[in-house]
Coordinates of C-alpha atoms in Angstrom, one line a residue:
M261 CA 139.1 116.1 101.0
L262 CA 138.5 117.6 97.4
L263 CA 134.8 118.0 97.9
E264 CA 135.4 120.5 100.7
R265 CA 137.4 122.7 98.3
I266 CA 134.5 122.9 95.5
S267 CA 132.7 126.1 95.7
S268 CA 131.7 126.2 92.0
P269 CA 131.8 124.3 88.8
Q270 CA 135.0 126.0 87.9
D271 CA 136.8 124.2 90.8
V272 CA 135.5 121.0 89.2
K273 CA 137.0 122.0 85.9
D274 CA 140.3 122.8 87.6
L275 CA 140.8 119.3 88.9
E276 CA 143.2 116.9 87.2
P277 CA 141.6 113.8 85.6
C278 CA 143.3 111.5 88.1
D279 CA 141.3 113.4 90.9
L280 CA 137.9 112.8 89.5
P281 CA 137.4 109.2 90.6
I282 CA 138.2 110.4 94.1
L283 CA 135.9 113.2 93.8
C284 CA 133.1 110.9 92.7
E285 CA 133.6 108.6 95.7
E286 CA 133.6 111.6 98.1
I287 CA 130.2 112.7 96.6
R288 CA 128.8 109.2 96.7
R289 CA 129.9 109.0 100.5
A290 CA 128.4 112.4 101.3
I291 CA 125.1 111.3 99.8
L292 CA 125.0 108.2 101.9
V293 CA 126.1 109.8 105.1
S294 CA 123.8 112.9 104.9
S295 CA 120.8 110.6 103.7
A296 CA 121.4 108.1 106.4
S297 CA 120.8 111.0 108.8
V298 CA 117.8 112.6 107.3
G299 CA 116.6 110.2 104.5
G300 CA 116.3 111.1 100.8
H301 CA 116.3 109.8 97.3
I302 CA 119.1 107.4 97.4
G303 CA 119.0 105.3 94.1
S304 CA 118.6 108.1 91.7
N305 CA 121.3 110.3 93.2
L306 CA 123.9 107.6 93.5
G307 CA 123.4 106.7 89.9
V308 CA 124.2 110.1 88.4
V309 CA 127.4 111.0 90.4
E310 CA 129.6 110.6 87.4
L311 CA 127.3 112.0 85.0
T312 CA 126.9 115.2 87.1
V313 CA 130.6 115.6 87.5
A314 CA 131.0 115.2 83.6
L315 CA 128.2 117.8 83.1
H316 CA 130.0 120.5 85.1
R317 CA 133.2 119.7 83.6
V318 CA 132.1 120.2 80.1
F319 CA 129.4 122.8 80.4
D320 CA 129.6 126.3 81.9
S321 CA 126.6 126.5 84.4
P322 CA 124.8 128.9 85.0
H323 CA 125.7 130.4 81.5
D324 CA 124.9 127.1 79.9
K325 CA 121.5 125.9 81.1
I326 CA 121.1 122.4 82.6
V327 CA 117.6 121.3 83.4
F328 CA 117.1 118.1 85.5
D329 CA 113.9 116.4 85.1
V330 CA 112.0 115.8 88.3
S331 CA 115.2 117.0 90.0
H332 CA 115.3 114.3 92.6
Q333 CA 118.7 113.4 91.5
T334 CA 120.4 116.8 91.9
Y335 CA 122.4 116.1 95.1
A336 CA 125.6 115.8 93.4
H337 CA 124.8 119.0 91.3
K338 CA 124.1 120.8 94.5
M339 CA 127.5 119.8 96.0
L340 CA 129.3 121.0 92.9
T341 CA 127.6 124.4 92.8
G342 CA 128.5 125.7 96.2
R343 CA 126.3 123.7 98.5
A344 CA 128.6 120.9 99.5
S345 CA 128.6 121.8 103.2
N346 CA 124.9 120.9 103.4
Y347 CA 126.0 117.3 102.7
L348 CA 129.3 117.3 104.7
D349 CA 128.4 119.2 107.9
P350 CA 125.8 117.3 110.1
S351 CA 124.6 120.5 111.5
E352 CA 123.4 121.4 107.9
F353 CA 121.9 118.1 106.9
G354 CA 118.4 118.5 105.5
G355 CA 118.9 122.2 105.1
L356 CA 118.3 122.1 101.3
S357 CA 115.4 121.2 99.3
G358 CA 115.4 117.6 98.0
F359 CA 114.8 119.1 94.6
S360 CA 116.2 121.9 92.4
N361 CA 115.4 125.4 93.8
P362 CA 116.2 128.7 92.3
D363 CA 116.1 130.3 95.7
E364 CA 119.0 128.3 96.7
S365 CA 121.3 128.8 93.7
E366 CA 121.5 130.4 90.3
H367 CA 122.4 127.0 89.0
D368 CA 119.0 125.7 89.7
L369 CA 116.7 127.0 86.9
F370 CA 113.3 125.8 88.2
S371 CA 111.5 124.7 91.3
M372 CA 110.4 121.3 90.1
G373 CA 109.6 117.9 91.6
H374 CA 107.1 116.5 88.9
T375 CA 108.2 114.4 86.1
S376 CA 108.6 114.7 82.3
T377 CA 109.0 118.5 82.1
S378 CA 112.7 118.9 81.1
V379 CA 112.4 118.5 77.4
S380 CA 109.7 121.0 77.1
L381 CA 111.4 123.4 79.3
A382 CA 114.6 123.0 77.3
C383 CA 112.7 123.7 74.1
G384 CA 111.4 127.0 75.6
M385 CA 114.8 128.1 76.8
A386 CA 116.4 127.3 73.4
K387 CA 113.7 129.1 71.4
A388 CA 114.1 132.2 73.7
R389 CA 118.0 132.0 73.3
D390 CA 117.6 132.0 69.5
L391 CA 115.0 134.8 69.3
K392 CA 117.4 137.0 71.3
D393 CA 120.4 135.9 69.4
E394 CA 122.1 134.7 72.6
D395 CA 124.9 132.1 72.9
Y396 CA 124.5 129.4 75.5
R397 CA 123.9 125.7 75.5
V398 CA 120.8 123.9 76.7
V399 CA 120.9 120.5 78.2
A400 CA 118.0 118.4 79.5
V401 CA 118.6 115.5 81.8
I402 CA 115.6 113.1 81.8
G403 CA 115.2 109.6 82.9
D404 CA 114.3 107.5 86.1
G405 CA 110.9 106.7 84.6
S406 CA 110.3 110.2 83.3
L407 CA 110.0 109.1 79.7
S408 CA 106.7 107.5 80.2
G409 CA 104.8 110.7 80.9
G410 CA 103.0 112.2 78.1
L411 CA 104.7 115.6 78.3
A412 CA 108.0 113.9 77.7
F413 CA 106.6 112.7 74.3
E414 CA 105.2 116.1 73.5
G415 CA 108.5 117.7 74.3
F416 CA 110.6 115.3 72.1
D417 CA 108.1 115.8 69.3
A418 CA 108.4 119.6 69.5
L419 CA 112.2 119.3 69.9
A420 CA 112.5 117.5 66.6
E421 CA 110.8 120.4 64.8
L422 CA 112.6 123.1 66.8
G423 CA 115.8 122.1 65.0
S424 CA 118.0 124.1 67.2
G425 CA 121.0 123.1 69.5
V426 CA 119.6 121.2 72.5
I427 CA 121.1 118.2 74.1
V428 CA 118.9 115.8 75.8
I429 CA 120.6 113.2 78.2
V430 CA 118.4 110.1 78.7
N431 CA 119.5 108.7 82.0
D432 CA 118.5 105.1 81.4
N433 CA 118.9 103.1 84.7
G434 CA 116.2 100.5 83.8
W435 CA 113.8 101.7 86.5
S436 CA 111.1 104.0 87.3
I437 CA 110.1 104.3 91.0
A438 CA 109.1 100.6 90.6
E439 CA 109.9 98.8 87.4
N440 CA 109.5 100.4 84.0
H441 CA 106.4 99.9 81.9
G442 CA 105.5 100.6 78.4
G443 CA 106.9 100.1 74.8
L444 CA 109.3 102.9 74.9
Y445 CA 111.1 101.2 77.7
R446 CA 111.2 97.9 75.8
N447 CA 113.0 100.0 72.9
L448 CA 115.4 101.4 75.5
A449 CA 116.3 97.8 76.6
E450 CA 116.8 96.7 73.1
L451 CA 119.2 99.7 72.5
R452 CA 121.0 98.7 75.7
E453 CA 121.3 95.1 74.5
T454 CA 122.7 96.2 71.0
G455 CA 124.8 99.0 72.1
G456 CA 122.5 101.5 70.5
E457 CA 122.5 99.8 67.1
A458 CA 118.9 98.3 67.2
P459 CA 117.1 99.1 64.0
N460 CA 114.2 100.3 66.0
N461 CA 115.1 103.6 67.7
F462 CA 112.3 105.8 69.1
F463 CA 114.5 108.9 69.0
R464 CA 115.7 108.5 65.4
T465 CA 112.2 107.9 64.4
L466 CA 111.4 111.4 65.4
G467 CA 114.2 112.7 63.3
L468 CA 116.7 113.3 66.4
D469 CA 120.3 112.7 66.3
Y470 CA 121.4 110.0 68.8
R471 CA 124.5 108.8 70.6
F472 CA 124.8 105.8 72.9
V473 CA 127.0 105.5 76.0
A474 CA 127.1 102.1 77.6
K475 CA 129.3 103.0 80.5
G476 CA 127.2 105.7 82.1
N477 CA 129.1 105.5 85.4
D478 CA 132.4 106.0 83.8
E479 CA 133.2 109.8 84.2
A480 CA 136.0 109.9 81.6
E481 CA 133.8 108.3 78.9
L482 CA 130.9 110.5 79.6
E483 CA 133.2 113.6 79.6
R484 CA 134.4 112.5 76.1
V485 CA 131.0 112.1 74.6
L486 CA 129.7 115.3 76.1
R487 CA 132.7 117.2 74.6
D488 CA 131.9 115.7 71.2
V489 CA 128.3 116.9 71.3
R490 CA 128.6 120.1 73.3
D491 CA 128.4 122.4 70.3
V492 CA 126.0 120.7 68.0
D493 CA 123.6 123.0 66.2
H494 CA 120.7 120.6 66.2
P495 CA 118.8 118.5 68.7
I496 CA 120.7 115.3 69.9
V497 CA 119.8 112.6 72.4
V498 CA 122.7 111.1 74.4
H499 CA 121.4 107.7 75.7
V500 CA 123.4 107.0 78.9
C501 CA 123.1 103.7 80.6
T502 CA 123.6 104.0 84.5
T503 CA 123.1 101.9 87.5
K504 CA 120.5 103.1 90.0
G505 CA 122.1 103.0 93.5
A506 CA 125.6 102.6 92.0
G507 CA 128.2 102.2 94.6
Y508 CA 125.9 101.0 97.5
E509 CA 125.0 97.5 97.3
P510 CA 121.6 97.5 99.1
A511 CA 120.3 100.3 96.8
A512 CA 121.6 98.7 93.6
A513 CA 120.1 95.3 94.6
D514 CA 116.6 96.8 95.6
S515 CA 115.9 99.8 93.4
E516 CA 112.2 100.0 94.2
S517 CA 112.6 100.2 98.1
W518 CA 115.7 102.4 97.9
H519 CA 114.1 104.9 95.5
H520 CA 113.5 107.0 98.6
V521 CA 114.0 106.0 102.3
G522 CA 114.0 107.5 105.7
P523 CA 117.1 107.5 107.8
F524 CA 119.1 104.4 107.6
D525 CA 122.2 102.4 108.8
I526 CA 124.9 102.5 106.1
E527 CA 126.7 99.4 107.2
S528 CA 123.6 97.1 107.6
G529 CA 121.3 98.8 105.0
S530 CA 118.3 98.8 107.5
Y531 CA 116.1 101.9 107.2
D532 CA 113.4 103.7 108.9
V533 CA 110.2 102.6 107.4
F534 CA 108.5 104.7 104.8
P535 CA 104.9 103.7 103.5
R536 CA 106.6 102.1 100.4
N537 CA 108.2 99.6 102.7
R538 CA 105.1 99.1 104.9
C539 CA 102.5 98.4 102.3
E540 CA 101.8 94.9 103.6
D541 CA 101.2 96.2 107.2
S542 CA 97.6 95.9 108.2
E543 CA 98.1 99.0 110.3
T544 CA 98.6 101.4 107.4
Y545 CA 96.1 102.4 104.7
A546 CA 98.5 101.0 102.1
G547 CA 98.2 97.5 103.8
I548 CA 94.5 97.9 104.3
T549 CA 94.0 98.9 100.7
G550 CA 96.2 96.2 99.2
A551 CA 94.5 93.4 101.2
Y552 CA 91.1 94.6 100.4
L553 CA 91.6 95.0 96.7
L554 CA 93.5 91.6 96.3
N555 CA 90.5 89.9 97.9
A556 CA 88.2 91.8 95.7
M557 CA 90.1 90.7 92.6
Q558 CA 90.0 87.1 93.7
L559 CA 86.1 87.3 94.0
D560 CA 85.5 89.4 90.9
S561 CA 87.6 89.1 87.6
R562 CA 86.4 92.5 86.5
V563 CA 88.3 94.4 89.3
V564 CA 91.4 96.1 88.0
G565 CA 93.9 97.9 90.3
I566 CA 95.8 100.7 88.6
S567 CA 98.9 102.5 89.5
A568 CA 101.1 105.3 88.0
A569 CA 104.4 104.1 89.1
T570 CA 103.6 104.1 92.8
P571 CA 102.1 100.7 93.5
Y572 CA 103.2 100.8 97.1
I573 CA 100.8 103.5 98.1
M574 CA 97.9 101.2 97.5
G575 CA 99.6 98.1 99.1
F576 CA 100.8 96.3 96.0
T577 CA 104.1 95.0 96.9
P578 CA 105.9 92.8 94.2
W579 CA 104.2 89.7 95.7
R580 CA 100.7 91.3 95.7
R581 CA 101.4 92.4 92.1
A582 CA 102.3 88.8 91.2
R583 CA 99.2 87.5 92.9
A584 CA 96.9 90.0 91.2
G585 CA 98.5 89.2 87.7
R586 CA 96.7 90.7 84.8
Q587 CA 94.2 92.5 87.3
F588 CA 96.9 94.9 88.3
V589 CA 98.3 97.4 86.0
D590 CA 101.2 99.9 86.5
V591 CA 101.1 102.5 83.6
G592 CA 104.3 104.1 84.8
I593 CA 104.6 107.8 85.5
A594 CA 101.7 108.7 83.2
E595 CA 98.6 109.9 85.4
E596 CA 96.8 111.3 82.4
H597 CA 96.8 108.0 80.7
A598 CA 95.9 106.2 83.9
V599 CA 92.7 108.3 84.4
T600 CA 91.7 107.9 80.8
Y601 CA 92.6 104.2 80.7
A602 CA 90.4 103.8 83.8
A603 CA 87.5 105.6 82.0
G604 CA 87.9 103.0 79.2
L605 CA 87.9 100.1 81.5
A606 CA 84.7 101.4 83.2
R607 CA 82.9 101.9 80.0
A608 CA 83.6 98.4 78.9
G609 CA 82.3 96.9 82.1
A610 CA 85.4 96.4 84.2
K611 CA 85.6 97.9 87.7
P612 CA 88.7 100.1 87.8
V613 CA 90.3 101.3 91.1
L614 CA 93.2 103.9 90.5
G615 CA 95.4 104.8 93.5
L616 CA 97.2 108.1 93.1
Y617 CA 99.1 110.5 95.3
G618 CA 96.9 113.7 95.4
V619 CA 99.8 115.9 94.3
F620 CA 100.2 113.8 91.1
M621 CA 96.5 113.5 90.6
Q622 CA 96.3 117.2 89.7
R623 CA 98.4 116.4 86.6
A624 CA 95.3 114.7 85.1
Y625 CA 92.7 117.5 85.8
D626 CA 91.4 117.4 82.2
Q627 CA 91.0 113.6 82.2
F628 CA 89.1 113.8 85.4
W629 CA 86.9 116.5 84.0
H630 CA 86.4 115.3 80.3
D631 CA 86.8 111.6 80.2
V632 CA 85.5 110.5 83.6
C633 CA 83.2 113.1 84.9
L634 CA 81.6 114.2 81.8
N635 CA 80.9 110.6 80.9
C636 CA 79.8 109.9 84.6
L637 CA 81.8 106.7 84.6
P638 CA 82.1 104.6 87.7
V639 CA 85.8 104.7 88.3
V640 CA 86.9 104.5 92.0
F641 CA 89.9 106.9 92.8
L642 CA 91.9 106.4 95.9
D643 CA 93.4 109.8 96.9
F644 CA 96.4 109.3 99.0
G645 CA 98.6 111.8 100.8
S646 CA 96.3 114.7 100.4
S647 CA 96.9 116.3 103.8
V648 CA 99.0 118.7 105.6
F649 CA 100.5 115.5 107.2
G650 CA 101.7 114.5 103.8
T651 CA 104.8 115.5 101.9
S652 CA 106.0 119.1 102.8
D653 CA 108.3 120.1 99.9
A654 CA 106.7 122.8 98.0
T655 CA 107.0 120.7 94.8
H656 CA 104.9 118.0 96.4
L657 CA 102.1 119.8 98.3
S658 CA 99.0 117.5 98.3
F659 CA 96.3 119.6 100.0
F660 CA 94.9 121.3 96.9
D661 CA 92.8 118.3 95.9
L662 CA 89.4 119.4 97.3
A663 CA 89.7 122.8 95.6
L664 CA 90.6 121.0 92.3
M665 CA 87.7 118.5 92.5
G666 CA 85.1 120.6 94.2
G667 CA 83.6 122.0 90.9
M668 CA 83.5 118.7 89.0
P669 CA 79.9 117.6 88.0
N670 CA 78.9 114.0 88.8
L671 CA 81.9 113.3 91.1
R672 CA 81.4 112.2 94.6
C673 CA 84.3 112.7 97.0
L674 CA 84.2 111.0 100.2
A675 CA 86.4 111.8 103.3
P676 CA 86.6 108.9 105.9
A677 CA 87.4 109.7 109.4
C678 CA 88.8 106.3 110.3
R679 CA 89.5 102.8 109.1
E680 CA 86.0 101.5 109.5
E681 CA 84.5 104.3 107.5
Y682 CA 87.2 103.9 104.8
E683 CA 86.3 100.2 104.3
A684 CA 82.6 101.0 104.4
M685 CA 83.2 103.6 101.6
L686 CA 85.3 101.1 99.6
D687 CA 82.4 98.6 99.8
W688 CA 79.9 101.1 98.7
A689 CA 82.0 102.6 95.9
M690 CA 83.0 99.2 94.5
A691 CA 79.3 98.1 94.4
Q692 CA 77.8 101.2 92.8
D693 CA 78.0 101.9 89.1
A694 CA 76.2 105.4 89.0
R695 CA 79.2 107.8 89.1
P696 CA 83.0 108.4 89.6
V697 CA 84.0 108.4 93.3
V698 CA 87.1 109.8 95.0
I699 CA 87.9 108.4 98.4
R700 CA 90.2 110.7 100.3
V701 CA 92.4 108.4 102.2
P702 CA 93.2 109.9 105.7
G703 CA 96.7 111.3 105.8
N704 CA 97.4 111.3 109.5
G705 CA 97.6 107.6 110.1
V706 CA 95.1 104.8 110.8
E707 CA 92.6 105.5 113.6
S708 CA 89.9 103.0 114.6
R709 CA 86.3 104.1 115.5
P710 CA 84.2 101.0 115.5
G711 CA 81.0 102.8 116.5
I712 CA 81.1 105.3 113.8
V713 CA 79.8 102.9 111.1
S714 CA 76.3 101.5 111.4
G715 CA 75.2 98.3 109.7
D716 CA 73.4 100.4 106.9
D717 CA 76.5 102.7 106.2
R718 CA 78.1 100.2 103.7
L719 CA 75.3 101.0 101.2
S720 CA 74.3 104.5 102.3
F721 CA 76.5 107.0 100.4
D722 CA 74.0 107.4 97.5
T723 CA 73.1 110.9 98.6
P724 CA 75.0 113.4 100.8
H725 CA 74.3 113.2 104.3
Y726 CA 76.4 114.2 107.3
Q727 CA 76.5 112.2 110.5
V728 CA 75.8 114.0 113.8
V729 CA 78.0 112.3 116.3
R730 CA 77.3 114.5 119.3
E731 CA 74.1 116.6 119.8
G732 CA 74.4 119.9 121.3
E733 CA 73.6 123.6 120.9
D734 CA 75.1 127.1 120.2
V735 CA 78.2 125.8 118.5
A736 CA 78.4 123.1 115.8
V737 CA 81.7 121.7 114.8
L738 CA 81.9 120.1 111.3
A739 CA 85.2 118.3 111.1
L740 CA 86.1 116.6 107.7
G741 CA 88.0 113.4 107.3
S742 CA 91.3 113.4 108.8
F743 CA 90.6 116.5 110.9
F744 CA 87.8 114.7 112.7
G745 CA 90.0 113.9 115.6
L746 CA 90.8 117.6 115.9
G747 CA 87.1 118.4 115.9
E748 CA 86.6 115.9 118.8
R749 CA 89.4 117.8 120.7
V750 CA 87.8 121.0 120.0
C751 CA 84.4 119.9 121.2
D752 CA 86.0 118.5 124.4
A753 CA 87.7 121.8 125.0
L754 CA 84.4 123.7 124.5
M755 CA 82.6 121.4 126.8
G756 CA 85.3 122.3 129.4
E757 CA 84.2 125.8 129.1
G758 CA 80.7 125.0 129.8
L759 CA 79.4 124.8 126.3
S760 CA 77.6 121.9 124.7
P761 CA 78.8 121.6 121.1
T762 CA 77.4 119.5 118.3
L763 CA 80.0 117.4 116.5
V764 CA 79.4 116.5 112.9
N765 CA 81.2 114.0 110.7
P766 CA 80.5 115.4 107.2
R767 CA 81.9 112.4 105.2
F768 CA 81.1 114.1 101.8
A769 CA 84.0 116.5 100.9
T770 CA 82.7 118.4 97.9
E771 CA 78.9 118.2 98.4
L772 CA 76.5 119.5 101.0
D773 CA 73.9 117.8 103.1
E774 CA 71.5 120.8 102.9
D775 CA 68.9 119.3 105.2
T776 CA 71.4 118.8 108.1
L777 CA 72.9 122.2 107.6
N778 CA 69.4 123.8 107.8
E779 CA 68.9 122.0 111.0
I780 CA 72.2 123.2 112.3
A781 CA 71.6 126.8 111.3
A782 CA 68.3 126.8 113.0
A783 CA 69.9 125.6 116.3
H784 CA 73.4 127.0 116.4
T785 CA 74.8 130.5 116.6
V786 CA 78.4 129.5 115.5
V787 CA 79.3 126.8 112.8
V788 CA 83.0 125.8 112.6
T789 CA 84.3 123.8 109.6
L790 CA 87.6 122.0 109.9
E791 CA 89.3 120.5 106.7
D792 CA 92.7 119.2 106.0
G793 CA 93.3 121.2 102.9
V794 CA 93.6 124.7 101.3
L795 CA 90.7 126.9 102.2
E796 CA 90.1 128.8 99.0
G797 CA 87.8 126.8 96.9
G798 CA 87.6 124.1 99.6
W799 CA 84.6 122.4 101.2
G800 CA 84.3 124.9 104.1
E801 CA 83.7 127.8 101.8
K802 CA 80.8 125.8 100.3
V803 CA 79.3 125.4 103.8
A804 CA 79.9 129.1 104.5
R805 CA 78.2 130.2 101.2
Y806 CA 75.1 128.0 101.8
L807 CA 74.7 129.3 105.4
G808 CA 75.4 133.0 104.3
G809 CA 71.8 133.8 104.4
T810 CA 71.1 132.4 107.8
D811 CA 71.9 133.9 111.2
S812 CA 74.6 131.5 111.9
R813 CA 78.3 132.7 112.0
V814 CA 80.6 130.6 110.2
L815 CA 84.3 130.1 110.9
C816 CA 86.3 128.1 108.3
Y817 CA 89.6 126.5 109.2
G818 CA 92.2 125.0 106.8
V819 CA 95.4 126.2 105.1
S820 CA 95.7 129.4 103.2
K821 CA 96.9 129.0 99.6
G822 CA 100.6 129.2 99.0
F823 CA 103.6 127.1 98.7
P824 CA 105.0 126.5 102.2
D825 CA 108.4 124.6 101.8
R826 CA 109.4 121.9 104.1
Y827 CA 107.1 123.1 106.9
D828 CA 106.6 121.9 110.3
V829 CA 103.0 120.6 110.4
D830 CA 102.5 122.1 113.9
E831 CA 103.8 125.5 112.9
L832 CA 101.8 125.6 109.7
L833 CA 98.5 124.8 111.5
A834 CA 99.2 127.3 114.2
E835 CA 99.9 130.0 111.6
N836 CA 96.5 129.3 110.1
G837 CA 94.8 129.2 113.5
V838 CA 94.1 125.5 113.3
T839 CA 94.7 124.5 116.8
V840 CA 92.2 123.6 119.6
E841 CA 93.2 126.8 121.5
G842 CA 92.8 129.0 118.4
V843 CA 89.5 127.7 117.4
V844 CA 88.1 127.7 120.9
A845 CA 89.2 131.4 121.3
D846 CA 87.6 132.4 118.0
V847 CA 84.4 130.7 119.0
R848 CA 84.4 132.4 122.4
C849 CA 84.9 135.8 120.7
L850 CA 82.0 135.3 118.3
L851 CA 79.7 134.2 121.1
S852 CA 80.6 137.2 123.1
E853 CA 80.0 139.6 120.2
D854 CA 76.6 138.0 119.7
A855 CA 75.8 138.3 123.4
G856 CA 76.9 141.9 123.4
R857 CA 74.6 142.7 120.4
S858 CA 71.7 141.0 122.1
A859 CA 72.2 143.0 125.1
R860 CA 72.1 146.2 123.2

């Protein structure tokens, strides 16, 4: 096998041209076999096999700098830079990050998993090179929907003025995660259809040089073009047309579903179900949301669902998108635009509902702050995946959202503990027009608690009020959102030790119910806060600050700030003391200390 003998890009350069199709097929097979075992980004990686081989044949990494946008298409790159065993040896499957990571290799320049950054990064590296009179080439590889992000536009604009030698490879596979949206992609389609000769050319309009490659899965053709442009002294765009999922019929035929899947059977193409593929399932929050919003759209023409390239998280499969028609808008990978667009809709009297992954919501911080909250516009945000139970790659950590939103005026952030509460909060958020609302969708699966929602609750989120679920004494456990079940288990364990704890469902994730907190402080020696997020700047700290002047001792539990990578959930929680046993032990310790002080 050729791939087994590749330990560096130099080994790729040493191959004969007749060996390259064989190498590409071996890489493609390795992607399929390893991903079939552990899951992964299938379509994007299969589509750039030939491009990656050509890049490492023509350029001299790591001396030359290759920046992969998003970097969820770097499997072949990793195989050609000394990491092939991780895709060939079953005992090593899943041992690498799914994204570029400088801790793995000097050939990976940045830890990155968010979109539209490569051109700006390339501009910075080229500027530093020129200031230091150094001699290396800078290549940015962007595509797979990344062009729709505002930062990509800013990068291209700056690149045109930079005027220095930078090569930008636009990997045009006709797709984002779902289908592409926006005028730029219409222009790319026009360029594809005319072999790059269309009179309208976004890149040339900016003053950038431009080359077109129709056969983007032809290694020899790619290598020829890249050698032609390798030493240009000015910015140039190489527009490469590839096929997402190339070489594997199921992935090529269904690009949306095969963007990222769990373990699958190569022969049949059947896969473990990811949320994207279960968004019609009534037992997932995606399915619940999609059914709810489609019904709301049918009842009210002002309701508009909005997605930033991930319609599946809010249950909008292709058929639901078709049913919704003009009442569902996918803006592509453009979270900043999505938030401000929603603000415009709300100001003009529509009822926008924007579903975002929490990890991508943070890309639009200023738009939340300035366009929505400053104007106090009634936009409903559905915050998906913000949980320790969400994605675990360091590039995709989603549990910083409460710290991010906690200081925003006018914003109400609700954290439901179960399906019934989620639906009640949706009812209230959709009916009110006083403020923006974020609903933090539970990240640990759908749980049902029919008794937790009373008849009045569907209209009772106008002011912060915590729900006391169990009345007790001495110890109060305030368990927020998806950690409510943990709070129940902690209280059960405390009862097993002879205590009678109070259990509280706070519901409000960034605001305090001061009346209830005053009552808790008056009757409880120890107060425990449990939150599914980062502690620093989170909700628990707000509770502790408010109770700081009382006699209650406050224990806050969550995750310490940091960038844990591909963590095991149970291990991460244990490291942070977020276990039933850990919390009970800490409570016992505090109660013993207080008893000792009283005795003295």
